[in-house]
Amino acid sequence: MQNVFATVTQLEAHAHNAFGLTENIMIENAAAALEKEVCATGATRVLIMCGSGNNGSDGYALARRIAGAISCSVYAAYEPKTENCKQQCALAKAVGVHVIHRALFLKMINAHTVVVDCLYGTGFHGTLDAHIAQLLFKINSAPCTRIACDIPSGIDSRGAILTTYKSKTIAFNAHITVAMGALKAAYFSDAAKDFCGNIVKANIGVSAALFENCPSFPDAQLLSCNDMHLPMREKKSVHKGAFGHAAIVAGEKPGAAIIAGEAALAFGAGLVTLVETVQSNTARFKMPPELMSAKTFPQNTTAVLLGSGLGRAQYDATEKLLAWIFLHKAVRVVLDADMFYYEKIGSLLKRFSQRVVLTPHPKEFQSLLKLCALGSYSIETLAENRLELVKKFSAQFPKAVLVLKGANTFISCGCGVFISTEGNQCLAKAGSGDVLAGLICALLAQNYSTQEAAITAVLAHGGASQTFAKSYALTPRKLIREIEKLPKDAANAAQRAVAATSRTCSLVH
């Protein structure tokens, strides 16, 4: 896991006070990190956009460092304002760096191999000026490698992108984002995933261990496949009952329960039973013979999945099922889909306490927050304040584990927030969420803790999707087959998943 921070202001202050790191030292190291990435591209002609503050300082320092070795020019989008920026601008000019005007910059874009964004960094908020939005549109369309200093311009500290140009959301579309000192929460919003590219964490004067070791606690932790603990079977003398019994409730759309049941069995559950409600009709499907069917929960049930394909007309039947679960306090529970529209879910979560995992997508999370009296939010507000709102939910229900699905998945509980970037766009398909719910249920059935089950299932689900990155052809059963292959590659699962992640997953050096 790697630490993620909403802001690094306290980290920088601590580095200054504890280790004597001046702003000039940090600027020089930031410029060195940018230089490393520029040189790695083999660039011969580089354009650098500089702002008026510390991000601009990094850009001018970069220009000074590569001047003479690589042809470079600087476009000063704004005149330097801070003393550091003024000083670095003067030093760059002293070694012969050309500061060019906007018209020339626009003419030169297509002739340069790299463009470096040093406009705003972590201090940006609101919307871009119209002339900057137009400039970014031109750059994003140019045949060049795009490198962002700290945070691509147009993305604020929450990861929100509020500027539109020609009716489309716009920010600097980086191939590489160099994270100065620490990973920022802004990288991991759904909106930012299309703009951050590969994220490279850079040392700005001391090691990450020292830089991050200050009274400021991380706001989240970034997961990797090293945090995935697959349900490998080590003991040789076992029977199916040793691996738990997962009960999947089937409702109006029993196909969802069947998919979840297949996923649960493939992920190690010893037994899987579909519990049919009044409205379910699994007979119209060709039921996999390895899945059992019943009208009530088997007495040896160790985990339950409730909500996948349930239907909102099933809540009367749900009450009877819940009564059974309340009596069997050792049974773990996954709540999915239609359960997030159940009016009594707030009191339900308090009764389930530490034995429940919730798996909403954003629209379901919107309903969940409202029903739990945590506020009414638009989908746009949820997207822009995702980290804050998952923390708000966990503060109210600290023993429950929340798995908020999206372009990146947030896992939140009383002990913190975890972020998984492994999933990609191929998972935007009916049934993908049912697979994930089934995987979590399988691990709970096998006596994983709720947190460990959520983390391992999310990483396995995302890792398996890498085979189909950018594809439209993924189906739930194809996804399950890829999950079944994970144990064969357990030794190098982390490396494979990171190498295959979508453009904006974190490739941290």
Short mmCIF file of C-alpha atoms in Angstrom, two decimals:
data_model
loop_
_atom_site.label_atom_id
_atom_site.label_comp_id
_atom_site.label_asym_id
_atom_site.label_seq_id
_atom_site.Cartn_x
_atom_site.Cartn_y
_atom_site.Cartn_z
CA MET A 1 0.00 0.00 0.00
CA GLN A 2 1.06 3.57 -0.61
CA ASN A 3 -0.11 6.65 1.25
CA VAL A 4 -2.41 9.13 -0.50
CA PHE A 5 -2.90 12.72 0.70
CA ALA A 6 -5.56 15.30 -0.10
CA THR A 7 -2.93 18.00 0.40
CA VAL A 8 0.84 17.96 1.04
CA THR A 9 1.08 21.40 2.66
CA GLN A 10 1.73 19.92 6.11
CA LEU A 11 4.21 17.41 4.67
CA GLU A 12 6.22 20.17 3.04
CA ALA A 13 6.17 22.27 6.21
CA HIS A 14 7.36 19.27 8.23
CA ALA A 15 10.18 18.58 5.72
CA HIS A 16 11.27 22.20 6.05
CA ASN A 17 11.18 22.24 9.85
CA ALA A 18 12.56 18.76 10.50
CA PHE A 19 15.14 18.42 7.71
CA GLY A 20 15.87 21.97 6.65
CA LEU A 21 14.47 21.50 3.14
CA THR A 22 14.07 24.95 1.66
CA GLU A 23 11.68 25.74 -1.16
CA ASN A 24 14.68 26.08 -3.48
CA ILE A 25 15.84 22.55 -2.64
CA MET A 26 12.34 21.20 -3.31
CA ILE A 27 12.12 23.12 -6.59
CA GLU A 28 15.48 21.77 -7.73
CA ASN A 29 14.51 18.19 -6.94
CA ALA A 30 11.12 18.61 -8.62
CA ALA A 31 12.85 19.93 -11.73
CA ALA A 32 15.28 16.99 -11.64
CA ALA A 33 12.33 14.57 -11.54
CA LEU A 34 10.75 16.28 -14.55
CA GLU A 35 14.09 16.24 -16.35
CA LYS A 36 14.35 12.49 -15.81
CA GLU A 37 10.97 11.90 -17.43
CA VAL A 38 11.69 14.28 -20.33
CA CYS A 39 15.02 12.59 -21.06
CA ALA A 40 13.42 9.14 -20.87
CA THR A 41 11.23 10.06 -23.85
CA GLY A 42 14.29 10.76 -26.01
CA ALA A 43 12.91 14.23 -26.73
CA THR A 44 14.90 16.63 -28.88
CA ARG A 45 12.49 19.58 -28.73
CA VAL A 46 10.58 20.50 -25.56
CA LEU A 47 7.94 23.13 -24.81
CA ILE A 48 7.25 24.10 -21.19
CA MET A 49 4.17 26.01 -20.02
CA CYS A 50 4.81 27.99 -16.84
CA GLY A 51 2.42 29.60 -14.40
CA SER A 52 3.07 32.35 -11.88
CA GLY A 53 3.66 30.31 -8.71
CA ASN A 54 5.66 27.33 -7.45
CA ASN A 55 4.53 25.07 -10.30
CA GLY A 56 5.89 27.67 -12.69
CA SER A 57 9.13 27.71 -10.66
CA ASP A 58 9.54 23.99 -11.33
CA GLY A 59 9.05 24.61 -15.06
CA TYR A 60 11.64 27.39 -15.27
CA ALA A 61 14.10 25.25 -13.28
CA LEU A 62 13.49 22.36 -15.68
CA ALA A 63 14.20 24.64 -18.65
CA ARG A 64 17.46 25.77 -17.05
CA ARG A 65 18.56 22.20 -16.38
CA ILE A 66 18.00 20.94 -19.96
CA ALA A 67 19.04 24.11 -21.82
CA GLY A 68 21.96 23.44 -24.14
CA ALA A 69 21.39 19.69 -24.16
CA ILE A 70 17.82 19.76 -25.49
CA SER A 71 16.14 22.48 -27.53
CA CYS A 72 13.54 24.00 -25.20
CA SER A 73 11.29 27.03 -25.04
CA VAL A 74 9.03 28.37 -22.28
CA TYR A 75 5.60 29.90 -22.66
CA ALA A 76 4.82 32.12 -19.68
CA ALA A 77 1.03 31.83 -19.49
CA TYR A 78 1.15 34.26 -16.57
CA GLU A 79 3.90 36.60 -15.39
CA PRO A 80 5.86 35.28 -12.37
CA LYS A 81 4.38 36.47 -9.07
CA THR A 82 6.12 34.60 -6.27
CA GLU A 83 9.75 35.35 -5.43
CA ASN A 84 10.74 31.76 -6.23
CA CYS A 85 9.09 31.95 -9.64
CA LYS A 86 10.73 35.28 -10.42
CA GLN A 87 14.13 33.94 -9.39
CA GLN A 88 13.83 30.72 -11.42
CA CYS A 89 12.62 32.67 -14.45
CA ALA A 90 15.67 34.94 -14.25
CA LEU A 91 18.02 31.94 -13.91
CA ALA A 92 16.44 30.26 -16.93
CA LYS A 93 16.84 33.38 -19.04
CA ALA A 94 20.46 33.70 -17.89
CA VAL A 95 21.36 30.38 -19.51
CA GLY A 96 19.63 31.33 -22.75
CA VAL A 97 16.16 29.83 -22.37
CA HIS A 98 13.72 31.48 -24.78
CA VAL A 99 10.46 32.76 -23.26
CA ILE A 100 8.04 32.88 -26.18
CA HIS A 101 4.66 34.50 -26.75
CA ARG A 102 1.40 32.61 -27.13
CA ALA A 103 1.11 32.82 -30.93
CA LEU A 104 4.57 31.34 -31.42
CA PHE A 105 3.86 28.64 -28.82
CA LEU A 106 0.75 27.56 -30.75
CA LYS A 107 2.72 27.43 -34.00
CA MET A 108 5.48 25.35 -32.40
CA ILE A 109 3.35 22.69 -30.68
CA ASN A 110 3.22 20.22 -33.56
CA ALA A 111 6.98 20.48 -34.13
CA HIS A 112 7.90 19.51 -30.56
CA THR A 113 8.09 16.00 -29.13
CA VAL A 114 7.29 16.86 -25.49
CA VAL A 115 5.07 19.47 -23.81
CA VAL A 116 5.42 19.95 -20.05
CA ASP A 117 2.55 21.43 -18.00
CA CYS A 118 3.80 23.60 -15.11
CA LEU A 119 0.83 25.96 -14.93
CA TYR A 120 -1.06 25.43 -11.66
CA GLY A 121 -0.28 22.26 -9.70
CA THR A 122 -2.02 21.57 -6.40
CA GLY A 123 -3.33 25.10 -5.88
CA PHE A 124 -5.80 25.09 -8.75
CA HIS A 125 -9.53 25.48 -8.09
CA GLY A 126 -12.57 26.63 -10.04
CA THR A 127 -12.48 26.77 -13.83
CA LEU A 128 -9.72 27.47 -16.31
CA ASP A 129 -9.45 30.83 -18.02
CA ALA A 130 -10.88 30.65 -21.53
CA HIS A 131 -7.50 31.20 -23.22
CA ILE A 132 -5.95 28.36 -21.18
CA ALA A 133 -8.81 26.00 -22.02
CA GLN A 134 -8.29 26.76 -25.71
CA LEU A 135 -4.55 26.19 -25.32
CA LEU A 136 -5.03 22.82 -23.62
CA PHE A 137 -7.41 21.74 -26.37
CA LYS A 138 -4.66 22.43 -28.94
CA ILE A 139 -2.02 20.62 -26.88
CA ASN A 140 -4.21 17.59 -26.20
CA SER A 141 -4.73 17.22 -29.94
CA ALA A 142 -1.02 17.52 -30.81
CA PRO A 143 1.24 14.53 -31.63
CA CYS A 144 3.47 14.93 -28.58
CA THR A 145 4.21 13.33 -25.23
CA ARG A 146 2.51 15.31 -22.45
CA ILE A 147 4.06 15.49 -18.98
CA ALA A 148 2.29 17.17 -16.03
CA CYS A 149 4.04 18.63 -13.01
CA ASP A 150 2.25 17.41 -9.87
CA ILE A 151 -1.40 17.65 -11.06
CA PRO A 152 -2.56 18.18 -14.66
CA SER A 153 -3.91 21.71 -15.09
CA GLY A 154 -7.68 21.87 -14.83
CA ILE A 155 -7.96 19.24 -12.07
CA ASP A 156 -8.59 20.60 -8.58
CA SER A 157 -7.46 19.13 -5.26
CA ARG A 158 -10.59 16.94 -5.06
CA GLY A 159 -9.99 15.51 -8.53
CA ALA A 160 -12.90 17.49 -9.99
CA ILE A 161 -12.75 18.95 -13.51
CA LEU A 162 -15.16 21.86 -13.83
CA THR A 163 -14.07 23.41 -17.14
CA THR A 164 -15.71 22.58 -20.46
CA TYR A 165 -14.52 23.51 -23.92
CA LYS A 166 -16.48 22.77 -27.06
CA SER A 167 -19.04 20.99 -24.84
CA LYS A 168 -16.46 18.57 -23.42
CA THR A 169 -14.68 18.39 -20.08
CA ILE A 170 -11.13 19.63 -20.46
CA ALA A 171 -7.86 19.45 -18.53
CA PHE A 172 -4.27 18.84 -19.55
CA ASN A 173 -4.35 15.25 -20.84
CA ALA A 174 -1.08 13.88 -19.48
CA HIS A 175 0.68 10.73 -20.55
CA ILE A 176 2.81 11.04 -17.40
CA THR A 177 2.06 12.90 -14.18
CA VAL A 178 5.02 13.47 -11.85
CA ALA A 179 3.71 13.46 -8.26
CA MET A 180 6.00 15.66 -6.20
CA GLY A 181 6.79 14.10 -2.83
CA ALA A 182 3.60 12.09 -2.34
CA LEU A 183 0.54 10.74 -4.12
CA LYS A 184 -2.43 13.12 -4.16
CA ALA A 185 -6.06 12.11 -3.75
CA ALA A 186 -6.91 14.18 -6.84
CA TYR A 187 -5.36 11.52 -9.09
CA PHE A 188 -7.92 8.93 -8.10
CA SER A 189 -11.24 10.59 -8.85
CA ASP A 190 -13.28 9.09 -11.67
CA ALA A 191 -12.90 12.29 -13.70
CA ALA A 192 -9.12 12.42 -13.32
CA LYS A 193 -8.64 8.85 -14.54
CA ASP A 194 -8.77 10.00 -18.16
CA PHE A 195 -6.24 12.81 -17.65
CA CYS A 196 -3.45 11.74 -15.29
CA GLY A 197 -1.73 9.06 -17.37
CA ASN A 198 0.97 7.04 -15.60
CA ILE A 199 1.70 8.50 -12.17
CA VAL A 200 5.36 8.70 -11.17
CA LYS A 201 6.13 9.56 -7.54
CA ALA A 202 9.22 11.77 -7.24
CA ASN A 203 11.57 12.41 -4.34
CA ILE A 204 11.89 16.18 -3.69
CA GLY A 205 14.73 16.11 -1.17
CA VAL A 206 14.18 13.23 1.24
CA SER A 207 12.83 9.71 0.86
CA ALA A 208 9.09 9.10 0.75
CA ALA A 209 9.38 7.35 4.12
CA LEU A 210 10.76 10.52 5.72
CA PHE A 211 8.62 12.97 3.74
CA GLU A 212 5.39 11.17 4.68
CA ASN A 213 6.41 10.51 8.29
CA CYS A 214 4.81 13.54 9.88
CA PRO A 215 1.78 14.25 12.10
CA SER A 216 -0.41 14.56 8.98
CA PHE A 217 -2.10 11.18 8.53
CA PRO A 218 -2.78 9.94 4.98
CA ASP A 219 -6.30 10.46 3.69
CA ALA A 220 -6.28 7.09 1.93
CA GLN A 221 -4.03 4.23 0.88
CA LEU A 222 -3.45 3.03 -2.66
CA LEU A 223 -3.72 -0.73 -3.04
CA SER A 224 -1.63 -2.96 -5.26
CA CYS A 225 -2.01 -6.64 -6.12
CA ASN A 226 0.51 -7.36 -3.36
CA ASP A 227 -2.39 -6.62 -1.00
CA MET A 228 -4.49 -9.40 -2.56
CA HIS A 229 -4.60 -12.63 -0.53
CA LEU A 230 -6.18 -15.30 -2.70
CA PRO A 231 -7.99 -18.21 -0.98
CA MET A 232 -5.24 -20.74 -1.74
CA ARG A 233 -5.85 -24.16 -0.23
CA GLU A 234 -2.79 -25.11 1.79
CA LYS A 235 -4.13 -28.00 3.89
CA LYS A 236 -4.48 -31.34 2.11
CA SER A 237 -6.94 -33.09 4.39
CA VAL A 238 -10.11 -31.01 3.94
CA HIS A 239 -13.74 -31.30 2.79
CA LYS A 240 -16.12 -28.87 1.09
CA GLY A 241 -17.63 -27.80 4.40
CA ALA A 242 -14.24 -26.45 5.45
CA PHE A 243 -14.58 -23.64 2.89
CA GLY A 244 -17.95 -22.28 3.93
CA HIS A 245 -21.43 -22.15 2.50
CA ALA A 246 -22.43 -19.05 0.54
CA ALA A 247 -26.17 -18.36 0.23
CA ILE A 248 -27.17 -16.05 -2.65
CA VAL A 249 -30.72 -14.66 -2.53
CA ALA A 250 -32.45 -14.82 -5.93
CA GLY A 251 -35.23 -12.32 -6.66
CA GLU A 252 -37.01 -10.82 -9.66
CA LYS A 253 -33.90 -11.12 -11.85
CA PRO A 254 -32.45 -14.47 -10.80
CA GLY A 255 -29.79 -14.32 -13.51
CA ALA A 256 -27.86 -11.89 -11.29
CA ALA A 257 -27.91 -14.38 -8.41
CA ILE A 258 -26.75 -17.18 -10.72
CA ILE A 259 -23.80 -15.08 -11.91
CA ALA A 260 -22.91 -14.21 -8.30
CA GLY A 261 -23.23 -17.86 -7.31
CA GLU A 262 -20.91 -19.00 -10.10
CA ALA A 263 -18.37 -16.37 -9.03
CA ALA A 264 -18.61 -17.44 -5.39
CA LEU A 265 -18.01 -21.10 -6.22
CA ALA A 266 -15.10 -20.22 -8.52
CA PHE A 267 -13.52 -18.14 -5.75
CA GLY A 268 -13.28 -20.91 -3.22
CA ALA A 269 -16.65 -21.24 -1.44
CA GLY A 270 -17.16 -24.93 -0.66
CA LEU A 271 -20.92 -24.79 -1.21
CA VAL A 272 -23.22 -22.27 -2.89
CA THR A 273 -27.01 -22.25 -2.60
CA LEU A 274 -29.45 -19.95 -4.38
CA VAL A 275 -32.22 -19.02 -1.96
CA GLU A 276 -35.33 -18.33 -4.05
CA THR A 277 -37.87 -15.70 -3.03
CA VAL A 278 -41.52 -15.80 -4.13
CA GLN A 279 -40.84 -13.80 -7.29
CA SER A 280 -37.70 -15.63 -8.42
CA ASN A 281 -37.90 -18.17 -11.18
CA THR A 282 -34.54 -19.79 -11.72
CA ALA A 283 -36.24 -22.59 -13.69
CA ARG A 284 -36.25 -20.41 -16.81
CA PHE A 285 -32.45 -20.49 -16.75
CA LYS A 286 -30.18 -23.41 -17.41
CA MET A 287 -28.95 -23.66 -13.85
CA PRO A 288 -25.32 -24.70 -13.41
CA PRO A 289 -25.53 -28.15 -11.82
CA GLU A 290 -22.96 -27.27 -9.16
CA LEU A 291 -25.26 -24.61 -7.66
CA MET A 292 -27.91 -25.76 -5.22
CA SER A 293 -31.36 -24.23 -4.79
CA ALA A 294 -33.53 -23.83 -1.68
CA LYS A 295 -36.47 -21.84 -0.33
CA THR A 296 -34.74 -20.99 2.96
CA PHE A 297 -31.20 -20.47 4.15
CA PRO A 298 -29.28 -23.72 4.77
CA GLN A 299 -28.46 -24.13 8.46
CA ASN A 300 -24.71 -24.28 7.71
CA THR A 301 -24.74 -20.93 5.85
CA THR A 302 -21.63 -18.87 6.65
CA ALA A 303 -22.21 -15.87 4.33
CA VAL A 304 -25.19 -14.30 2.57
CA LEU A 305 -25.48 -12.07 -0.50
CA LEU A 306 -28.67 -10.05 -0.59
CA GLY A 307 -29.72 -7.55 -3.25
CA SER A 308 -28.29 -8.71 -6.60
CA GLY A 309 -31.28 -8.79 -8.96
CA LEU A 310 -33.59 -8.76 -5.94
CA GLY A 311 -36.14 -6.20 -7.18
CA ARG A 312 -37.69 -3.45 -5.09
CA ALA A 313 -41.02 -5.25 -4.83
CA GLN A 314 -39.32 -7.97 -2.77
CA TYR A 315 -38.87 -6.08 0.49
CA ASP A 316 -41.65 -7.97 2.31
CA ALA A 317 -39.90 -11.24 1.52
CA THR A 318 -36.62 -9.58 2.47
CA GLU A 319 -37.90 -8.87 5.98
CA LYS A 320 -38.28 -12.62 6.61
CA LEU A 321 -34.80 -13.30 5.28
CA LEU A 322 -33.35 -10.56 7.45
CA ALA A 323 -35.03 -12.00 10.53
CA TRP A 324 -33.11 -15.24 9.94
CA ILE A 325 -29.84 -13.37 9.47
CA PHE A 326 -30.36 -11.37 12.68
CA LEU A 327 -30.73 -14.63 14.64
CA HIS A 328 -27.56 -16.14 13.10
CA LYS A 329 -25.01 -13.60 14.27
CA ALA A 330 -21.98 -15.47 12.93
CA VAL A 331 -23.20 -15.18 9.32
CA ARG A 332 -21.45 -12.47 7.29
CA VAL A 333 -23.47 -10.36 4.85
CA VAL A 334 -22.97 -8.66 1.48
CA LEU A 335 -25.57 -6.04 0.53
CA ASP A 336 -25.81 -5.09 -3.13
CA ALA A 337 -27.97 -3.32 -5.73
CA ASP A 338 -31.65 -3.06 -4.74
CA MET A 339 -30.88 -3.17 -1.01
CA PHE A 340 -29.65 0.42 -1.27
CA TYR A 341 -33.23 1.54 -1.90
CA TYR A 342 -34.57 -0.29 1.17
CA GLU A 343 -36.02 2.35 3.50
CA LYS A 344 -34.85 0.66 6.70
CA ILE A 345 -31.24 0.21 5.59
CA GLY A 346 -29.89 2.67 8.18
CA SER A 347 -31.21 0.68 11.13
CA LEU A 348 -30.25 -2.52 9.31
CA LEU A 349 -26.60 -1.46 9.16
CA LYS A 350 -26.54 -0.68 12.85
CA ARG A 351 -27.78 -4.19 13.63
CA PHE A 352 -25.33 -5.87 11.27
CA SER A 353 -22.45 -3.86 12.75
CA GLN A 354 -19.06 -5.33 11.79
CA ARG A 355 -20.29 -8.26 9.67
CA VAL A 356 -21.50 -6.42 6.56
CA VAL A 357 -19.96 -5.31 3.24
CA LEU A 358 -21.88 -2.91 0.98
CA THR A 359 -21.17 -2.70 -2.78
CA PRO A 360 -23.01 0.30 -4.30
CA HIS A 361 -22.29 2.09 -7.55
CA PRO A 362 -22.60 5.93 -7.44
CA LYS A 363 -26.37 6.12 -8.03
CA GLU A 364 -26.98 3.47 -5.35
CA PHE A 365 -24.61 5.33 -3.01
CA GLN A 366 -26.67 8.47 -3.60
CA SER A 367 -29.77 6.61 -2.35
CA LEU A 368 -27.85 5.02 0.53
CA LEU A 369 -26.66 8.39 1.85
CA LYS A 370 -30.16 9.82 1.68
CA LEU A 371 -31.82 6.86 3.42
CA CYS A 372 -29.16 6.96 6.14
CA ALA A 373 -29.92 10.68 6.73
CA LEU A 374 -26.42 11.66 5.59
CA GLY A 375 -27.59 14.13 2.97
CA SER A 376 -29.05 14.47 -0.50
CA TYR A 377 -26.43 14.86 -3.22
CA SER A 378 -26.44 15.02 -6.98
CA ILE A 379 -24.37 12.47 -8.88
CA GLU A 380 -22.04 15.32 -9.92
CA THR A 381 -21.51 16.34 -6.29
CA LEU A 382 -20.83 12.72 -5.35
CA ALA A 383 -18.20 12.47 -8.07
CA GLU A 384 -16.52 15.72 -7.04
CA ASN A 385 -16.46 14.88 -3.30
CA ARG A 386 -16.07 11.13 -3.34
CA LEU A 387 -13.35 10.83 -0.71
CA GLU A 388 -15.10 13.20 1.68
CA LEU A 389 -18.44 11.38 1.36
CA VAL A 390 -17.11 7.86 1.83
CA LYS A 391 -15.40 9.15 4.97
CA LYS A 392 -18.69 10.70 6.09
CA PHE A 393 -20.47 7.38 5.62
CA SER A 394 -17.79 5.44 7.52
CA ALA A 395 -17.87 7.93 10.38
CA GLN A 396 -21.57 7.07 10.81
CA PHE A 397 -21.11 3.30 10.31
CA PRO A 398 -17.45 2.65 11.31
CA LYS A 399 -17.76 -1.13 11.52
CA ALA A 400 -19.36 -1.61 8.09
CA VAL A 401 -17.18 -1.94 4.99
CA LEU A 402 -18.20 0.19 2.01
CA VAL A 403 -17.06 -0.74 -1.51
CA LEU A 404 -17.94 2.24 -3.72
CA LYS A 405 -17.56 1.13 -7.33
CA GLY A 406 -16.46 3.42 -10.13
CA ALA A 407 -13.60 4.07 -12.52
CA ASN A 408 -11.51 3.61 -9.37
CA THR A 409 -12.98 1.66 -6.46
CA PHE A 410 -12.95 3.14 -2.95
CA ILE A 411 -13.07 0.76 0.02
CA SER A 412 -13.90 2.53 3.25
CA CYS A 413 -14.27 1.40 6.86
CA GLY A 414 -13.54 2.73 10.32
CA CYS A 415 -9.79 2.24 9.94
CA GLY A 416 -9.43 4.21 6.70
CA VAL A 417 -9.98 4.44 2.96
CA PHE A 418 -8.34 2.18 0.38
CA ILE A 419 -8.24 2.84 -3.36
CA SER A 420 -7.98 0.27 -6.15
CA THR A 421 -7.13 1.44 -9.68
CA GLU A 422 -6.90 -2.00 -11.30
CA GLY A 423 -10.40 -2.08 -12.82
CA ASN A 424 -10.97 -0.64 -16.26
CA GLN A 425 -13.70 0.33 -18.70
CA CYS A 426 -14.45 -3.22 -19.84
CA LEU A 427 -16.21 -3.78 -16.49
CA ALA A 428 -18.97 -1.33 -17.49
CA LYS A 429 -21.20 -4.26 -18.42
CA ALA A 430 -24.29 -5.88 -16.89
CA GLY A 431 -23.28 -8.62 -14.47
CA SER A 432 -19.79 -7.32 -13.58
CA GLY A 433 -21.03 -6.03 -10.22
CA ASP A 434 -22.75 -9.35 -9.50
CA VAL A 435 -19.41 -11.10 -10.02
CA LEU A 436 -17.75 -8.78 -7.50
CA ALA A 437 -20.52 -9.30 -4.94
CA GLY A 438 -20.17 -13.06 -5.37
CA LEU A 439 -16.40 -12.90 -4.88
CA ILE A 440 -16.78 -10.97 -1.62
CA CYS A 441 -19.46 -13.40 -0.41
CA ALA A 442 -17.17 -16.35 -1.18
CA LEU A 443 -14.35 -14.91 0.92
CA LEU A 444 -16.68 -14.05 3.81
CA ALA A 445 -17.94 -17.64 3.66
CA GLN A 446 -14.31 -18.75 4.03
CA ASN A 447 -13.93 -16.65 7.18
CA TYR A 448 -12.07 -13.66 5.76
CA SER A 449 -12.65 -10.44 7.70
CA THR A 450 -15.00 -8.01 5.98
CA GLN A 451 -12.12 -5.63 5.16
CA GLU A 452 -9.82 -8.34 3.84
CA ALA A 453 -12.62 -9.89 1.79
CA ALA A 454 -13.45 -6.54 0.19
CA ILE A 455 -9.82 -5.71 -0.63
CA THR A 456 -8.93 -9.12 -2.07
CA ALA A 457 -12.14 -9.43 -4.10
CA VAL A 458 -11.83 -5.92 -5.56
CA LEU A 459 -8.19 -6.52 -6.56
CA ALA A 460 -8.95 -9.93 -8.06
CA HIS A 461 -11.95 -8.51 -9.96
CA GLY A 462 -9.89 -5.63 -11.33
CA GLY A 463 -6.80 -7.72 -12.03
CA ALA A 464 -8.83 -10.24 -14.02
CA SER A 465 -10.33 -7.44 -16.10
CA GLN A 466 -6.88 -6.45 -17.39
CA THR A 467 -7.04 -9.19 -20.02
CA PHE A 468 -9.94 -7.29 -21.60
CA ALA A 469 -8.64 -3.73 -21.17
CA LYS A 470 -10.35 -1.38 -23.66
CA SER A 471 -12.46 -4.28 -24.95
CA TYR A 472 -16.23 -4.29 -25.36
CA ALA A 473 -16.40 -8.10 -25.33
CA LEU A 474 -16.12 -8.90 -21.64
CA THR A 475 -19.01 -10.91 -20.17
CA PRO A 476 -19.48 -12.05 -16.56
CA ARG A 477 -18.57 -15.64 -17.30
CA LYS A 478 -15.43 -14.59 -19.20
CA LEU A 479 -14.48 -12.49 -16.18
CA ILE A 480 -14.99 -15.44 -13.83
CA ARG A 481 -12.75 -17.60 -16.04
CA GLU A 482 -9.99 -14.99 -15.78
CA ILE A 483 -10.40 -14.90 -12.00
CA GLU A 484 -9.98 -18.66 -11.96
CA LYS A 485 -6.57 -18.20 -13.62
CA LEU A 486 -5.26 -15.83 -10.93
CA PRO A 487 -3.78 -18.56 -8.68
CA LYS A 488 -1.64 -19.82 -11.58
CA ASP A 489 0.02 -16.41 -11.76
CA ALA A 490 0.02 -15.62 -8.07
CA ALA A 491 3.79 -15.10 -7.98
CA ASN A 492 3.71 -12.26 -10.50
CA ALA A 493 0.12 -11.05 -10.20
CA ALA A 494 1.17 -7.61 -8.98
CA GLN A 495 3.59 -6.97 -11.81
CA ARG A 496 1.17 -8.18 -14.45
CA ALA A 497 -1.73 -6.09 -13.19
CA VAL A 498 0.31 -2.91 -12.88
CA ALA A 499 1.84 -3.35 -16.34
CA ALA A 500 -1.57 -3.78 -17.91
CA THR A 501 -3.48 -1.05 -16.09
CA SER A 502 -5.36 1.57 -18.01
CA ARG A 503 -3.61 4.82 -18.92
CA THR A 504 -4.30 6.49 -15.61
CA CYS A 505 -3.61 3.77 -13.08
CA SER A 506 -0.59 4.45 -10.91
CA LEU A 507 2.76 3.34 -12.28
CA VAL A 508 4.85 4.51 -9.36
CA HIS A 509 8.62 4.53 -9.71
#
